[in-house]
Amino acid sequence: MIKFLDLQKINLVHQEEIEKRILDTFRSGWYLLGNEAKNFEDNLANYIGAKHAIGVANGLDALRLILRAYIELGIMQKGDEIIVPANTYIASVLAISDNGLVPVLVEPDNNTFNIDSAKIEEKITPKTKGIMIVHLYGRVIFSQELKNLAEKYQLKTIEDNAQAIGAQYEGVNTGNLGDASGFSFYPGKNLGALGDAGAVTTNDEELAKTIRALANYGSNQKYVNTFQGLNSRLDEIQAAALDVKLKYIDAENQRRKDIARRYISEIKNPDIILPELPKDEKEHVWHLFVIRTQEREKLQNFFTENGVQTLIHYPIPPHKQGAYQEMNHLSFPITEKIHDEVLSLPISPVMTDEDVSHIIGIINKI
Ligand SMILES: Cc1ncc(COP(=O)(O)O)c(C=O)c1O
């Protein structure tokens, strides 16, 4: 059986190093707000090229905390609007509504699956304070046009970089393209922890300080609370494991790129739409390899019968979820069609060439 993502295999590649660092952490007796988190934050900031990195408990919190910090700093207030892609994982939208901000959804580009920059301006109102861009499936969404728009309307650009660590746009890493960026280190992400973990990167010192305090009960100094904060910290054990894996992220992303290139050149099936290979291969780290077909159920069943696990990212768009009844009446036809047609094929740094050939063989046969 070819698993969708073999997490055991992915982590066992680094077994010796990870076990040593975790054991050292265990024996140190220091489990929170210590050297491991500090060290990982420094290395992450350095890798991204950003001035600050703040470890937090998960990716949703990373995004929630960025927006909450903008509210605490008086840059945003409850009721303000944030532009966000309609075609995203619901966490991007949750981070906005959780802060009493209003998510304003924008349709994606049909080829890249990412927000259609040409459709943003018509959604901007005097209440718009930010754009949350989501580098969905690992593909960068950024352009001069987007940058100009944010400048013209004085909007904060927040990156949801949960899926695209290691991707670059014109030499700049995702996580350093906007004003602040949220990362998820959920185990299945390209840089995955051994449980929940996340981070924020930014070049804005004031914002970084505010987020660090907010994630620690609103305090930068023990027992002195400046904000009504929460508890959302990256623990030492997760930081230790992540710090080991960060060293290998570029090599692991490269393997994903090689597999994606093979899929794109060798899959030949007229009923399947393949994802687009960006002109600059640095713009995609292939967190997910997502194909489209009107025969999704049939194809997924055929894969299952042939021992290949596939998944759907995602079956129901945020605006059609029970959680957002106030948006259920909205119509986003491109988003809805994508959700009806997408199927994710296995892609990971530990897949063998034979695994890839097997999958290509199946898809070319149906
Ligand atoms: C696009 C996107 N945003 C946000 C998140 C939330 O991250 P987490 O699961 O770490 O809370 C995820 C992953 O689950 C994601 O894929």
mmCIF file of C-alpha atoms and ligand atoms in Angstrom:
data_model
loop_
_atom_site.group_PDB
_atom_site.id
_atom_site.type_symbol
_atom_site.label_atom_id
_atom_site.label_comp_id
_atom_site.label_asym_id
_atom_site.label_seq_id
_atom_site.Cartn_x
_atom_site.Cartn_y
_atom_site.Cartn_z
ATOM 1 C CA MET A 1 0.000 0.000 0.000
ATOM 2 C CA ILE A 2 1.240 3.487 -0.782
ATOM 3 C CA LYS A 3 0.150 5.750 2.049
ATOM 4 C CA PHE A 4 -0.892 9.306 1.313
ATOM 5 C CA LEU A 5 1.835 10.464 3.680
ATOM 6 C CA ASP A 6 4.066 8.069 5.604
ATOM 7 C CA LEU A 7 4.860 10.162 8.668
ATOM 8 C CA GLN A 8 6.673 7.357 10.405
ATOM 9 C CA LYS A 9 9.072 6.972 7.498
ATOM 10 C CA ILE A 10 9.477 10.747 7.131
ATOM 11 C CA ASN A 11 10.556 11.136 10.763
ATOM 12 C CA LEU A 12 12.589 7.938 11.043
ATOM 13 C CA VAL A 13 14.969 9.357 8.427
ATOM 14 C CA HIS A 14 16.108 11.692 11.237
ATOM 15 C CA GLN A 15 15.672 9.198 14.076
ATOM 16 C CA GLU A 16 19.105 9.391 15.616
ATOM 17 C CA GLU A 17 19.315 13.179 15.675
ATOM 18 C CA ILE A 18 15.761 13.758 16.831
ATOM 19 C CA GLU A 19 15.921 11.151 19.597
ATOM 20 C CA LYS A 20 19.140 12.613 20.935
ATOM 21 C CA ARG A 21 17.764 16.169 21.023
ATOM 22 C CA ILE A 22 14.506 15.048 22.630
ATOM 23 C CA LEU A 23 16.317 12.965 25.222
ATOM 24 C CA ASP A 24 18.590 15.904 26.045
ATOM 25 C CA THR A 25 15.529 18.110 26.451
ATOM 26 C CA PHE A 26 13.778 15.541 28.620
ATOM 27 C CA ARG A 27 16.823 15.241 30.862
ATOM 28 C CA SER A 28 17.345 19.001 31.063
ATOM 29 C CA GLY A 29 14.227 19.461 33.199
ATOM 30 C CA TRP A 30 13.341 22.641 31.236
ATOM 31 C CA TYR A 31 10.255 22.262 29.040
ATOM 32 C CA LEU A 32 8.927 25.710 28.149
ATOM 33 C CA LEU A 33 10.420 29.108 27.256
ATOM 34 C CA GLY A 34 13.945 27.732 27.169
ATOM 35 C CA ASN A 35 16.965 27.382 24.947
ATOM 36 C CA GLU A 36 15.442 24.965 22.424
ATOM 37 C CA ALA A 37 12.584 27.295 21.505
ATOM 38 C CA LYS A 38 14.944 30.285 21.405
ATOM 39 C CA ASN A 39 17.407 28.407 19.241
ATOM 40 C CA PHE A 40 14.729 27.214 16.813
ATOM 41 C CA GLU A 41 13.263 30.715 16.599
ATOM 42 C CA ASP A 42 16.684 32.122 15.732
ATOM 43 C CA ASN A 43 17.285 29.466 13.098
ATOM 44 C CA LEU A 44 13.813 29.884 11.605
ATOM 45 C CA ALA A 45 14.161 33.677 11.429
ATOM 46 C CA ASN A 46 17.524 33.202 9.781
ATOM 47 C CA TYR A 47 16.186 30.679 7.271
ATOM 48 C CA ILE A 48 13.236 32.895 6.329
ATOM 49 C CA GLY A 49 15.345 36.047 6.339
ATOM 50 C CA ALA A 50 12.985 37.805 8.770
ATOM 51 C CA LYS A 51 14.117 39.767 11.821
ATOM 52 C CA HIS A 52 11.823 37.998 14.274
ATOM 53 C CA ALA A 53 10.352 34.533 14.730
ATOM 54 C CA ILE A 54 8.040 33.679 17.596
ATOM 55 C CA GLY A 55 7.209 30.050 18.316
ATOM 56 C CA VAL A 56 3.550 29.438 19.131
ATOM 57 C CA ALA A 57 1.314 26.428 19.778
ATOM 58 C CA ASN A 58 -0.059 25.867 16.254
ATOM 59 C CA GLY A 59 -0.712 27.498 12.889
ATOM 60 C CA LEU A 60 -4.205 28.733 13.665
ATOM 61 C CA ASP A 61 -2.880 30.507 16.760
ATOM 62 C CA ALA A 62 -0.065 32.037 14.712
ATOM 63 C CA LEU A 63 -2.631 33.719 12.429
ATOM 64 C CA ARG A 64 -5.012 34.593 15.288
ATOM 65 C CA LEU A 65 -2.178 36.195 17.233
ATOM 66 C CA ILE A 66 -1.015 38.338 14.311
ATOM 67 C CA LEU A 67 -4.495 39.832 13.918
ATOM 68 C CA ARG A 68 -5.008 40.134 17.668
ATOM 69 C CA ALA A 69 -1.720 42.023 17.927
ATOM 70 C CA TYR A 70 -2.817 44.446 15.196
ATOM 71 C CA ILE A 71 -5.976 45.063 17.229
ATOM 72 C CA GLU A 72 -3.996 45.631 20.451
ATOM 73 C CA LEU A 73 -1.735 48.055 18.575
ATOM 74 C CA GLY A 74 -4.766 50.009 17.316
ATOM 75 C CA ILE A 75 -4.020 49.203 13.666
ATOM 76 C CA MET A 76 -7.212 47.165 13.332
ATOM 77 C CA GLN A 77 -10.443 47.119 15.280
ATOM 78 C CA LYS A 78 -13.328 44.711 15.635
ATOM 79 C CA GLY A 79 -15.651 44.955 12.633
ATOM 80 C CA ASP A 80 -12.819 45.748 10.209
ATOM 81 C CA GLU A 81 -12.597 43.670 7.071
ATOM 82 C CA ILE A 82 -9.827 41.313 6.009
ATOM 83 C CA ILE A 83 -9.608 40.000 2.443
ATOM 84 C CA VAL A 84 -9.030 36.236 2.337
ATOM 85 C CA PRO A 85 -9.252 33.617 -0.421
ATOM 86 C CA ALA A 86 -12.551 31.737 -0.653
ATOM 87 C CA ASN A 87 -10.491 28.699 -1.652
ATOM 88 C CA THR A 88 -8.499 27.937 1.474
ATOM 89 C CA TYR A 89 -8.401 25.710 4.503
ATOM 90 C CA ILE A 90 -10.931 27.047 7.017
ATOM 91 C CA ALA A 91 -8.231 27.997 9.563
ATOM 92 C CA SER A 92 -7.327 31.100 7.510
ATOM 93 C CA VAL A 93 -10.902 32.323 7.874
ATOM 94 C CA LEU A 94 -11.276 31.232 11.511
ATOM 95 C CA ALA A 95 -8.307 33.386 12.520
ATOM 96 C CA ILE A 96 -10.145 36.437 11.169
ATOM 97 C CA SER A 97 -13.618 35.829 12.585
ATOM 98 C CA ASP A 98 -12.208 34.708 15.940
ATOM 99 C CA ASN A 99 -10.871 38.244 16.373
ATOM 100 C CA GLY A 100 -14.224 39.894 15.618
ATOM 101 C CA LEU A 101 -12.905 40.890 12.188
ATOM 102 C CA VAL A 102 -14.935 40.239 9.051
ATOM 103 C CA PRO A 103 -13.598 37.814 6.425
ATOM 104 C CA VAL A 104 -14.236 39.068 2.885
ATOM 105 C CA LEU A 105 -13.818 36.168 0.491
ATOM 106 C CA VAL A 106 -12.283 36.439 -2.965
ATOM 107 C CA GLU A 107 -12.364 33.821 -5.733
ATOM 108 C CA PRO A 108 -9.178 31.988 -6.783
ATOM 109 C CA ASP A 109 -7.390 31.874 -10.098
ATOM 110 C CA ASN A 110 -8.511 28.689 -11.823
ATOM 111 C CA ASN A 111 -4.961 27.603 -12.695
ATOM 112 C CA THR A 112 -3.031 28.323 -9.523
ATOM 113 C CA PHE A 113 -5.854 27.694 -6.997
ATOM 114 C CA ASN A 114 -4.602 30.836 -5.216
ATOM 115 C CA ILE A 115 -6.446 34.134 -4.681
ATOM 116 C CA ASP A 116 -7.079 36.013 -7.934
ATOM 117 C CA SER A 117 -5.276 39.314 -7.394
ATOM 118 C CA ALA A 118 -7.359 40.987 -10.122
ATOM 119 C CA LYS A 119 -10.510 40.423 -8.043
ATOM 120 C CA ILE A 120 -9.224 41.948 -4.805
ATOM 121 C CA GLU A 121 -9.610 45.666 -5.454
ATOM 122 C CA GLU A 122 -13.378 45.495 -6.069
ATOM 123 C CA LYS A 123 -13.782 44.014 -2.558
ATOM 124 C CA ILE A 124 -11.883 46.794 -0.787
ATOM 125 C CA THR A 125 -14.003 49.170 1.324
ATOM 126 C CA PRO A 126 -13.066 51.880 3.865
ATOM 127 C CA LYS A 127 -13.208 49.101 6.495
ATOM 128 C CA THR A 128 -10.634 46.881 4.803
ATOM 129 C CA LYS A 129 -7.469 46.710 6.894
ATOM 130 C CA GLY A 130 -5.646 43.675 5.610
ATOM 131 C CA ILE A 131 -5.177 40.973 3.004
ATOM 132 C CA MET A 132 -4.481 37.445 4.111
ATOM 133 C CA ILE A 133 -2.731 35.623 1.303
ATOM 134 C CA VAL A 134 -2.542 31.835 1.513
ATOM 135 C CA HIS A 135 0.229 30.028 -0.371
ATOM 136 C CA LEU A 136 -2.105 27.112 -0.956
ATOM 137 C CA TYR A 137 -0.723 23.626 -1.602
ATOM 138 C CA GLY A 138 2.805 25.106 -1.347
ATOM 139 C CA ARG A 139 2.577 27.578 -4.248
ATOM 140 C CA VAL A 140 3.535 31.212 -3.737
ATOM 141 C CA ILE A 141 0.927 33.869 -4.297
ATOM 142 C CA PHE A 142 2.631 37.219 -4.566
ATOM 143 C CA SER A 143 3.179 39.909 -7.190
ATOM 144 C CA GLN A 144 4.073 43.531 -7.610
ATOM 145 C CA GLU A 145 0.381 44.144 -8.271
ATOM 146 C CA LEU A 146 -0.524 42.748 -4.859
ATOM 147 C CA LYS A 147 2.171 44.807 -3.193
ATOM 148 C CA ASN A 148 0.986 47.980 -4.928
ATOM 149 C CA LEU A 149 -2.594 47.309 -3.870
ATOM 150 C CA ALA A 150 -1.619 46.882 -0.231
ATOM 151 C CA GLU A 151 0.389 50.109 -0.380
ATOM 152 C CA LYS A 152 -2.334 52.060 -2.174
ATOM 153 C CA TYR A 153 -4.984 51.191 0.416
ATOM 154 C CA GLN A 154 -2.572 50.918 3.379
ATOM 155 C CA LEU A 155 -3.449 47.310 4.040
ATOM 156 C CA LYS A 156 -1.423 44.876 6.107
ATOM 157 C CA THR A 157 -0.408 41.807 4.144
ATOM 158 C CA ILE A 158 -0.580 38.695 6.300
ATOM 159 C CA GLU A 159 0.798 35.479 4.883
ATOM 160 C CA ASP A 160 -0.752 32.147 5.759
ATOM 161 C CA ASN A 161 2.433 30.187 5.197
ATOM 162 C CA ALA A 162 1.166 26.928 6.698
ATOM 163 C CA GLN A 163 1.777 25.030 3.461
ATOM 164 C CA ALA A 164 4.710 26.722 1.748
ATOM 165 C CA ILE A 165 7.815 26.883 3.952
ATOM 166 C CA GLY A 166 10.861 27.022 1.685
ATOM 167 C CA ALA A 167 9.093 28.537 -1.317
ATOM 168 C CA GLN A 168 10.505 31.748 -2.767
ATOM 169 C CA TYR A 169 9.269 34.646 -4.856
ATOM 170 C CA GLU A 170 12.053 36.503 -6.680
ATOM 171 C CA GLY A 171 14.609 35.408 -4.103
ATOM 172 C CA VAL A 172 12.463 36.245 -1.055
ATOM 173 C CA ASN A 173 11.124 33.435 1.105
ATOM 174 C CA THR A 174 7.443 33.047 1.832
ATOM 175 C CA GLY A 175 7.130 34.261 5.402
ATOM 176 C CA ASN A 176 9.046 37.390 4.456
ATOM 177 C CA LEU A 177 6.888 38.750 1.640
ATOM 178 C CA GLY A 178 4.243 40.548 3.678
ATOM 179 C CA ASP A 179 4.035 42.300 7.057
ATOM 180 C CA ALA A 180 3.674 39.142 9.133
ATOM 181 C CA SER A 181 3.362 35.448 8.464
ATOM 182 C CA GLY A 182 1.845 32.458 10.247
ATOM 183 C CA PHE A 183 3.415 28.992 9.992
ATOM 184 C CA SER A 184 1.964 25.609 10.899
ATOM 185 C CA PHE A 185 4.206 22.732 11.905
ATOM 186 C CA TYR A 186 1.311 20.259 12.095
ATOM 187 C CA PRO A 187 2.945 16.810 11.646
ATOM 188 C CA GLY A 188 1.831 16.463 8.008
ATOM 189 C CA LYS A 189 3.257 19.808 6.880
ATOM 190 C CA ASN A 190 6.527 20.031 4.891
ATOM 191 C CA LEU A 191 8.221 20.981 8.156
ATOM 192 C CA GLY A 192 6.249 18.882 10.603
ATOM 193 C CA ALA A 193 6.591 18.592 14.372
ATOM 194 C CA LEU A 194 5.686 15.564 16.495
ATOM 195 C CA GLY A 195 2.446 17.186 17.563
ATOM 196 C CA ASP A 196 1.013 20.689 17.241
ATOM 197 C CA ALA A 197 3.369 23.617 16.717
ATOM 198 C CA GLY A 198 3.492 26.910 14.839
ATOM 199 C CA ALA A 199 5.324 30.208 14.478
ATOM 200 C CA VAL A 200 5.029 33.820 13.386
ATOM 201 C CA THR A 201 7.712 35.663 11.436
ATOM 202 C CA THR A 202 7.857 39.421 10.927
ATOM 203 C CA ASN A 203 10.266 42.322 10.517
ATOM 204 C CA ASP A 204 8.072 44.527 12.706
ATOM 205 C CA GLU A 205 9.633 44.708 16.160
ATOM 206 C CA GLU A 206 6.597 46.167 17.903
ATOM 207 C CA LEU A 207 4.353 43.511 16.408
ATOM 208 C CA ALA A 208 6.776 40.744 17.400
ATOM 209 C CA LYS A 209 6.916 41.988 20.977
ATOM 210 C CA THR A 210 3.140 42.199 21.180
ATOM 211 C CA ILE A 211 2.667 38.689 19.772
ATOM 212 C CA ARG A 212 5.241 37.257 22.162
ATOM 213 C CA ALA A 213 3.398 38.820 25.079
ATOM 214 C CA LEU A 214 -0.066 37.816 23.818
ATOM 215 C CA ALA A 215 1.071 34.194 23.479
ATOM 216 C CA ASN A 216 2.251 34.229 27.082
ATOM 217 C CA TYR A 217 -0.843 35.452 29.020
ATOM 218 C CA GLY A 218 -0.252 38.981 27.707
ATOM 219 C CA SER A 219 3.019 39.249 29.569
ATOM 220 C CA ASN A 220 6.595 40.071 28.582
ATOM 221 C CA GLN A 221 7.690 40.167 32.198
ATOM 222 C CA LYS A 222 6.647 37.536 34.708
ATOM 223 C CA TYR A 223 3.497 38.530 36.638
ATOM 224 C CA VAL A 224 3.218 41.818 34.759
ATOM 225 C CA ASN A 225 0.341 41.573 32.264
ATOM 226 C CA THR A 226 0.026 44.217 29.592
ATOM 227 C CA PHE A 227 -2.694 42.435 27.568
ATOM 228 C CA GLN A 228 -5.516 39.972 28.194
ATOM 229 C CA GLY A 229 -3.486 37.302 26.464
ATOM 230 C CA LEU A 230 -3.660 33.578 25.952
ATOM 231 C CA ASN A 231 -1.326 30.663 26.415
ATOM 232 C CA SER A 232 0.072 29.617 23.053
ATOM 233 C CA ARG A 233 3.713 28.638 23.264
ATOM 234 C CA LEU A 234 6.011 26.345 21.331
ATOM 235 C CA ASP A 235 7.307 23.747 23.787
ATOM 236 C CA GLU A 236 10.937 22.706 24.063
ATOM 237 C CA ILE A 237 10.475 19.166 22.777
ATOM 238 C CA GLN A 238 8.687 20.260 19.602
ATOM 239 C CA ALA A 239 11.273 22.998 19.073
ATOM 240 C CA ALA A 240 14.107 20.470 19.394
ATOM 241 C CA ALA A 241 12.570 18.141 16.805
ATOM 242 C CA LEU A 242 11.779 21.035 14.456
ATOM 243 C CA ASP A 243 15.283 22.407 14.741
ATOM 244 C CA VAL A 244 16.690 19.098 13.495
ATOM 245 C CA LYS A 245 14.219 18.918 10.601
ATOM 246 C CA LEU A 246 14.705 22.548 9.545
ATOM 247 C CA LYS A 247 18.227 21.653 8.365
ATOM 248 C CA TYR A 248 16.766 19.251 5.809
ATOM 249 C CA ILE A 249 13.772 21.221 4.573
ATOM 250 C CA ASP A 250 15.388 22.356 1.312
ATOM 251 C CA ALA A 251 16.522 18.843 0.399
ATOM 252 C CA GLU A 252 13.098 17.424 1.276
ATOM 253 C CA ASN A 253 11.305 20.114 -0.719
ATOM 254 C CA GLN A 254 13.607 19.346 -3.661
ATOM 255 C CA ARG A 255 12.495 15.717 -3.607
ATOM 256 C CA ARG A 256 8.856 16.902 -3.671
ATOM 257 C CA LYS A 257 9.659 19.106 -6.683
ATOM 258 C CA ASP A 258 11.258 16.192 -8.522
ATOM 259 C CA ILE A 259 8.207 14.011 -7.923
ATOM 260 C CA ALA A 260 5.850 16.790 -9.041
ATOM 261 C CA ARG A 261 7.859 17.263 -12.229
ATOM 262 C CA ARG A 262 7.609 13.537 -12.969
ATOM 263 C CA TYR A 263 3.856 13.481 -12.343
ATOM 264 C CA ILE A 264 3.380 16.457 -14.641
ATOM 265 C CA SER A 265 5.474 15.092 -17.482
ATOM 266 C CA GLU A 266 4.402 11.448 -17.275
ATOM 267 C CA ILE A 267 0.698 11.510 -16.401
ATOM 268 C CA LYS A 268 -1.200 11.306 -19.677
ATOM 269 C CA ASN A 269 -4.923 11.125 -19.164
ATOM 270 C CA PRO A 270 -7.323 13.449 -20.998
ATOM 271 C CA ASP A 271 -9.854 13.344 -18.148
ATOM 272 C CA ILE A 272 -7.394 14.755 -15.667
ATOM 273 C CA ILE A 273 -6.264 18.341 -15.248
ATOM 274 C CA LEU A 274 -2.778 18.514 -13.808
ATOM 275 C CA PRO A 275 -1.532 21.365 -11.625
ATOM 276 C CA GLU A 276 0.536 24.034 -13.327
ATOM 277 C CA LEU A 277 4.301 23.982 -12.974
ATOM 278 C CA PRO A 278 5.338 27.571 -12.158
ATOM 279 C CA LYS A 279 7.909 29.138 -14.496
ATOM 280 C CA ASP A 280 10.287 29.470 -11.578
ATOM 281 C CA GLU A 281 10.394 26.152 -9.744
ATOM 282 C CA LYS A 282 11.288 27.995 -6.511
ATOM 283 C CA GLU A 283 7.690 29.239 -6.344
ATOM 284 C CA HIS A 284 6.240 25.844 -5.416
ATOM 285 C CA VAL A 285 7.241 23.416 -2.671
ATOM 286 C CA TRP A 286 4.464 20.936 -3.451
ATOM 287 C CA HIS A 287 2.999 20.437 -0.009
ATOM 288 C CA LEU A 288 0.153 18.844 -1.942
ATOM 289 C CA PHE A 289 -0.049 17.574 -5.520
ATOM 290 C CA VAL A 290 -3.623 18.332 -6.477
ATOM 291 C CA ILE A 291 -5.210 17.139 -9.704
ATOM 292 C CA ARG A 292 -8.720 17.847 -10.975
ATOM 293 C CA THR A 293 -11.247 15.540 -12.545
ATOM 294 C CA GLN A 294 -14.989 15.411 -13.000
ATOM 295 C CA GLU A 295 -14.761 11.704 -12.191
ATOM 296 C CA ARG A 296 -13.266 12.113 -8.743
ATOM 297 C CA GLU A 297 -15.118 9.343 -6.959
ATOM 298 C CA LYS A 298 -14.370 6.833 -9.686
ATOM 299 C CA LEU A 299 -10.688 7.770 -9.731
ATOM 300 C CA GLN A 300 -10.351 7.701 -5.958
ATOM 301 C CA ASN A 301 -11.984 4.266 -5.799
ATOM 302 C CA PHE A 302 -9.683 2.985 -8.534
ATOM 303 C CA PHE A 303 -6.665 4.212 -6.556
ATOM 304 C CA THR A 304 -7.960 2.515 -3.395
ATOM 305 C CA GLU A 305 -8.488 -0.770 -5.261
ATOM 306 C CA ASN A 306 -4.890 -0.503 -6.468
ATOM 307 C CA GLY A 307 -3.463 0.161 -3.008
ATOM 308 C CA VAL A 308 -2.916 3.919 -3.244
ATOM 309 C CA GLN A 309 -4.300 6.296 -0.635
ATOM 310 C CA THR A 310 -5.510 9.687 -1.902
ATOM 311 C CA LEU A 311 -7.203 12.561 -0.055
ATOM 312 C CA ILE A 312 -9.360 15.579 -0.874
ATOM 313 C CA HIS A 313 -8.114 19.066 0.023
ATOM 314 C CA TYR A 314 -10.768 20.203 0.634
ATOM 315 C CA PRO A 315 -14.265 18.756 0.198
ATOM 316 C CA ILE A 316 -16.332 21.701 1.563
ATOM 317 C CA PRO A 317 -15.338 25.376 1.176
ATOM 318 C CA PRO A 318 -15.429 27.613 4.278
ATOM 319 C CA HIS A 319 -18.463 29.600 3.054
ATOM 320 C CA LYS A 320 -20.520 26.381 2.796
ATOM 321 C CA GLN A 321 -19.651 25.148 6.286
ATOM 322 C CA GLY A 322 -22.153 25.028 9.158
ATOM 323 C CA ALA A 323 -19.673 27.178 11.092
ATOM 324 C CA TYR A 324 -20.354 30.091 8.702
ATOM 325 C CA GLN A 325 -24.116 30.069 8.209
ATOM 326 C CA GLU A 326 -24.010 33.806 7.584
ATOM 327 C CA MET A 327 -21.992 33.055 4.414
ATOM 328 C CA ASN A 328 -23.852 29.945 3.239
ATOM 329 C CA HIS A 329 -25.910 31.951 0.738
ATOM 330 C CA LEU A 330 -22.814 33.398 -0.967
ATOM 331 C CA SER A 331 -21.804 32.061 -4.345
ATOM 332 C CA PHE A 332 -18.184 31.420 -5.338
ATOM 333 C CA PRO A 333 -18.518 29.199 -8.411
ATOM 334 C CA ILE A 334 -14.783 28.751 -9.092
ATOM 335 C CA THR A 335 -14.127 27.797 -5.479
ATOM 336 C CA GLU A 336 -17.096 25.445 -5.392
ATOM 337 C CA LYS A 337 -16.077 23.727 -8.621
ATOM 338 C CA ILE A 338 -12.525 23.254 -7.328
ATOM 339 C CA HIS A 339 -13.869 21.673 -4.147
ATOM 340 C CA ASP A 340 -15.961 19.271 -6.240
ATOM 341 C CA GLU A 341 -13.113 18.181 -8.496
ATOM 342 C CA VAL A 342 -9.815 18.106 -6.585
ATOM 343 C CA LEU A 343 -7.937 14.999 -5.545
ATOM 344 C CA SER A 344 -4.525 14.961 -3.868
ATOM 345 C CA LEU A 345 -2.022 12.309 -4.924
ATOM 346 C CA PRO A 346 0.670 11.070 -2.551
ATOM 347 C CA ILE A 347 3.770 13.270 -2.538
ATOM 348 C CA SER A 348 6.503 13.199 0.082
ATOM 349 C CA PRO A 349 10.287 13.218 0.445
ATOM 350 C CA VAL A 350 10.358 9.508 1.307
ATOM 351 C CA MET A 351 8.450 8.201 -1.699
ATOM 352 C CA THR A 352 10.559 6.003 -3.966
ATOM 353 C CA ASP A 353 10.814 6.299 -7.748
ATOM 354 C CA GLU A 354 8.924 2.974 -7.905
ATOM 355 C CA ASP A 355 6.058 4.422 -5.828
ATOM 356 C CA VAL A 356 5.826 7.332 -8.242
ATOM 357 C CA SER A 357 5.927 5.051 -11.301
ATOM 358 C CA HIS A 358 3.207 2.860 -9.770
ATOM 359 C CA ILE A 359 0.904 5.850 -9.261
ATOM 360 C CA ILE A 360 1.553 7.176 -12.772
ATOM 361 C CA GLY A 361 0.828 3.700 -14.162
ATOM 362 C CA ILE A 362 -2.542 3.544 -12.398
ATOM 363 C CA ILE A 363 -3.673 6.972 -13.461
ATOM 364 C CA ASN A 364 -2.674 6.385 -17.092
ATOM 365 C CA LYS A 365 -4.577 3.104 -17.123
ATOM 366 C CA ILE A 366 -8.014 4.300 -16.045
HETATM 367 C C1 LIG B 1 -3.678 26.924 4.957
HETATM 368 C C2 LIG B 1 -3.658 26.567 6.414
HETATM 369 N N1 LIG B 1 -3.807 27.548 7.325
HETATM 370 C C3 LIG B 1 -3.771 27.301 8.644
HETATM 371 C C4 LIG B 1 -3.601 26.023 9.132
HETATM 372 C C5 LIG B 1 -3.677 25.798 10.587
HETATM 373 O O1 LIG B 1 -2.543 25.217 11.144
HETATM 374 P P1 LIG B 1 -2.644 24.286 12.432
HETATM 375 O O2 LIG B 1 -3.256 23.000 12.042
HETATM 376 O O3 LIG B 1 -1.229 24.134 12.872
HETATM 377 O O4 LIG B 1 -3.463 25.028 13.453
HETATM 378 C C6 LIG B 1 -3.412 24.972 8.213
HETATM 379 C C7 LIG B 1 -3.149 23.587 8.625
HETATM 380 O O5 LIG B 1 -3.866 22.894 9.256
HETATM 381 C C8 LIG B 1 -3.457 25.251 6.827
HETATM 382 O O6 LIG B 1 -3.320 24.282 5.928
#
